[in-house]
Amino acid sequence: MDMEVPIYPTVPLSNGQKIPILGLGLSHQGGYSHSALLYALKNCGIRHIDTAKRYGNEEQVGKAITESGVKREDLWVTTKLWPGDYGYDNAIQACMDSCKRLGLDYLDLYLMHWPDANLLSKSAREARAETWKALEDLYDRGVCRSIGVSNFLIHHLEQLKEDCDMVPHLNQVEYHPFQRPQELVDYCNENNIVFEGYCPLAKGQALTHPSILKLAKLYEKTPAQICVRWSIQNGIVTIPKSTKESRIHENCQVFGFTLADEDMLSLNSLHDGRHVTWDPSNL
Ligand SMILES: NC(=O)c1ccc[n+]([C@@H]2O[C@H](COP(=O)([O-])OP(=O)(O)OC[C@H]3O[C@@H](n4cnc5c(N)ncnc54)[C@H](OP(=O)(O)O)[C@@H]3O)[C@@H](O)[C@H]2O)c1
């Protein structure tokens, strides 16, 4: 290791695993930077990384893990199953392929990326259930230490509860000051499903909002730090993405201050329902 790095707080899953509350998003949108990921691992104490088959970078991420020298047991790696690989056999194969590309013999978290599902002569509900059965089996085999879903709404989770044995350990959903799906957060809390938020900066849109700029000035922080801190203070696991070392460093400096209750309320009130990525509300 290059230097002493901080250890970030974790959130317990229902199976006792602990996910670091702050991770690094590695979406292909906006590119992937190998050196930035190495910097995050070696210099910023990032121990939670979020990728997906869809992002097309699992192999490079695997190389960065090896090059970083971070011990496997100290790292939390999430990857995701794309709907094109849904169905029992396809899902098992896709998971093994992701592990191979990442150079890992187990995943910390494997997510069904999306609730929409197309399998020949099956409803989307049946296709989700069949696919989830594969994730349950991967969990039983120890290939996935936790399993979850992404972009699932309450009715998808309710159906899965009726159709399957295991409740997902986590649901990864869009979450930022303009998109705070509190009903879904409450549902997840009541059902022991950890809520993980993606796009915490609203893909940059939140960084120029007057209320966020005002709070940044007040706390002598950057708008990005206000957004990441707000997610964390709401108890949400969060995965800001950046390909720039200075921004990754900035996005990690969020544990040395606390937003006052009235400022949390003012940020909470910015919700306008907008999605900065796909809109799952018609599913
Ligand atoms: N499950 C899903 O369906 C799903 C969907 C979308 C995203 N995700 C996950 O969530 C992660 C984060 O989402 P996201 O990347 O879409 O959105 P985001 O984290 O809200 O925003 C990332 C954007 O903000 C910029 N940025 C980052 N830090 C900044 C800073 N301190 N100051 C100014 N600009 C900054 C980045 O540019 P630079 O890179 O140029 O710094 C990038 O354009 C993804 O990487 C992915 O892992 C999951």
Coordinates of N, CA and C and ligand atoms in Angstrom, one line a residue, residues 24-30 50-51 55 80 111 113-114 150-151 172-173 197-204 207 222 224-225 239-244 247-248 250-251 277-278, ligand 1:
L24 N -17.3 2.8 -5.2 CA -17.0 3.5 -6.4 C -17.8 2.9 -7.6
G25 N -18.5 3.7 -8.3 CA -19.3 3.2 -9.4 C -18.3 3.2 -10.6
L26 N -18.5 2.2 -11.5 CA -17.6 2.0 -12.6 C -18.3 1.9 -13.9
S27 N -19.5 2.5 -14.0 CA -20.3 2.5 -15.2 C -19.5 2.8 -16.4
H28 N -19.9 2.1 -17.5 CA -19.2 2.4 -18.8 C -19.6 3.8 -19.3
Q29 N -20.7 4.3 -18.9 CA -21.1 5.7 -19.3 C -20.1 6.7 -18.8
G30 N -19.5 7.4 -19.7 CA -18.4 8.3 -19.3 C -17.1 7.7 -19.2
D50 N -18.4 -1.2 -7.8 CA -19.6 -1.6 -8.4 C -19.5 -1.7 -9.9
T51 N -19.5 -2.9 -10.5 CA -19.5 -3.0 -11.9 C -20.6 -3.8 -12.4
Y55 N -21.3 -3.1 -18.3 CA -20.3 -2.0 -18.4 C -19.1 -2.4 -19.2
K80 N -23.2 -7.5 -11.9 CA -24.7 -7.6 -12.2 C -24.9 -8.5 -13.4
L111 N -26.2 -9.0 -8.6 CA -27.5 -8.4 -8.7 C -28.2 -8.7 -10.1
H113 N -29.9 -7.1 -12.8 CA -29.7 -5.7 -13.2 C -31.0 -4.9 -13.3
W114 N -32.0 -5.6 -13.7 CA -33.2 -5.0 -14.2 C -34.4 -5.9 -14.1
S150 N -31.8 -5.0 -8.8 CA -31.6 -3.6 -9.1 C -32.7 -3.1 -9.9
N151 N -33.1 -1.9 -9.6 CA -34.3 -1.2 -10.2 C -35.6 -1.9 -10.0
Q172 N -30.6 -2.2 -5.5 CA -29.8 -1.0 -6.0 C -30.7 -0.2 -6.9
V173 N -31.0 1.1 -6.5 CA -32.0 1.9 -7.2 C -31.4 3.3 -7.3
G197 N -28.1 3.2 -3.3 CA -28.5 4.3 -4.2 C -27.5 4.5 -5.3
Y198 N -27.9 4.5 -6.5 CA -27.0 4.9 -7.6 C -27.3 6.3 -8.2
C199 N -26.3 6.8 -8.9 CA -26.4 8.2 -9.4 C -26.5 9.2 -8.3
P200 N -25.7 9.1 -7.3 CA -25.9 10.0 -6.1 C -25.7 11.5 -6.4
L201 N -25.0 11.8 -7.6 CA -24.8 13.2 -8.0 C -25.8 13.6 -9.1
A202 N -26.8 12.7 -9.3 CA -27.8 12.9 -10.4 C -27.0 13.1 -11.7
K203 N -26.0 12.3 -11.9 CA -25.1 12.4 -13.0 C -24.6 13.8 -13.2
G204 N -24.3 14.5 -12.1 CA -23.8 15.9 -12.2 C -24.9 17.0 -12.2
L207 N -25.2 19.2 -9.0 CA -24.1 19.9 -8.6 C -24.2 21.4 -8.9
T222 N -17.8 20.7 -1.2 CA -18.2 20.9 -2.6 C -19.6 20.3 -2.7
A224 N -20.7 18.1 -4.6 CA -20.6 16.6 -4.7 C -20.6 16.0 -3.3
Q225 N -19.7 16.6 -2.4 CA -19.6 16.1 -1.0 C -21.0 16.3 -0.3
I239 N -22.7 5.0 -4.4 CA -21.6 4.6 -5.2 C -21.3 5.7 -6.3
P240 N -20.9 6.9 -5.9 CA -20.6 7.9 -6.9 C -19.5 7.4 -7.8
K241 N -19.6 7.8 -9.1 CA -18.7 7.4 -10.1 C -17.8 8.6 -10.5
S242 N -16.5 8.4 -10.6 CA -15.7 9.4 -11.3 C -14.5 8.6 -12.0
T243 N -14.1 9.2 -13.1 CA -12.9 8.7 -13.7 C -11.7 9.5 -13.4
K244 N -11.9 10.5 -12.5 CA -10.8 11.5 -12.2 C -10.4 11.3 -10.7
R247 N -11.5 13.9 -8.2 CA -12.9 13.9 -7.8 C -13.2 12.6 -6.9
I248 N -12.5 11.6 -7.2 CA -12.7 10.4 -6.3 C -12.2 10.7 -4.9
E250 N -12.1 13.7 -3.6 CA -13.1 14.6 -3.1 C -14.4 13.9 -2.6
N251 N -14.9 12.9 -3.4 CA -16.1 12.2 -3.1 C -16.0 11.3 -1.8
T277 N -31.4 8.6 -15.3 CA -31.1 7.4 -16.1 C -32.4 6.9 -16.6
W278 N -32.6 5.6 -16.8 CA -33.9 5.1 -17.3 C -34.9 5.3 -16.3
Ligands
LIG1 N1 -28.0 -0.5 -11.4 C1 -28.2 0.4 -12.4 O1 -29.1 0.3 -13.2 C2 -27.3 1.6 -12.4 C3 -27.6 2.7 -13.3 C4 -26.7 3.7 -13.3 C5 -25.6 3.8 -12.5 N2 -25.3 2.7 -11.7 C6 -24.1 2.7 -10.8 O2 -24.0 3.9 -10.1 C7 -22.8 4.5 -10.4 C8 -22.9 6.0 -10.3 O3 -23.9 6.5 -11.2 P1 -23.5 7.5 -12.4 O4 -22.1 7.4 -12.8 O5 -24.5 7.2 -13.5 O6 -23.9 8.9 -11.8 P2 -23.2 9.8 -10.6 O7 -22.3 9.1 -9.8 O8 -24.4 10.5 -10.0 O9 -22.5 11.0 -11.5 C9 -21.3 10.7 -12.2 C10 -21.0 11.9 -13.0 O10 -20.6 13.0 -12.2 C11 -19.2 13.4 -12.5 N3 -18.6 13.6 -11.2 C12 -18.2 12.6 -10.3 N4 -17.7 13.2 -9.2 C13 -17.7 14.6 -9.4 C14 -17.3 15.7 -8.6 N5 -16.8 15.5 -7.4 N6 -17.5 16.9 -9.1 C15 -18.0 17.1 -10.4 N7 -18.4 16.1 -11.1 C16 -18.3 14.8 -10.6 C17 -18.6 12.2 -13.3 O11 -17.7 12.7 -14.2 P3 -16.2 12.2 -14.3 O12 -16.2 10.7 -14.4 O13 -15.7 12.9 -15.5 O14 -15.5 12.7 -13.0 C18 -19.8 11.7 -14.0 O15 -20.1 12.4 -15.2 C19 -22.4 4.0 -11.8 O16 -21.0 4.1 -12.0 C20 -22.8 2.5 -11.7 O17 -21.9 1.8 -11.0 C21 -26.2 1.6 -11.6

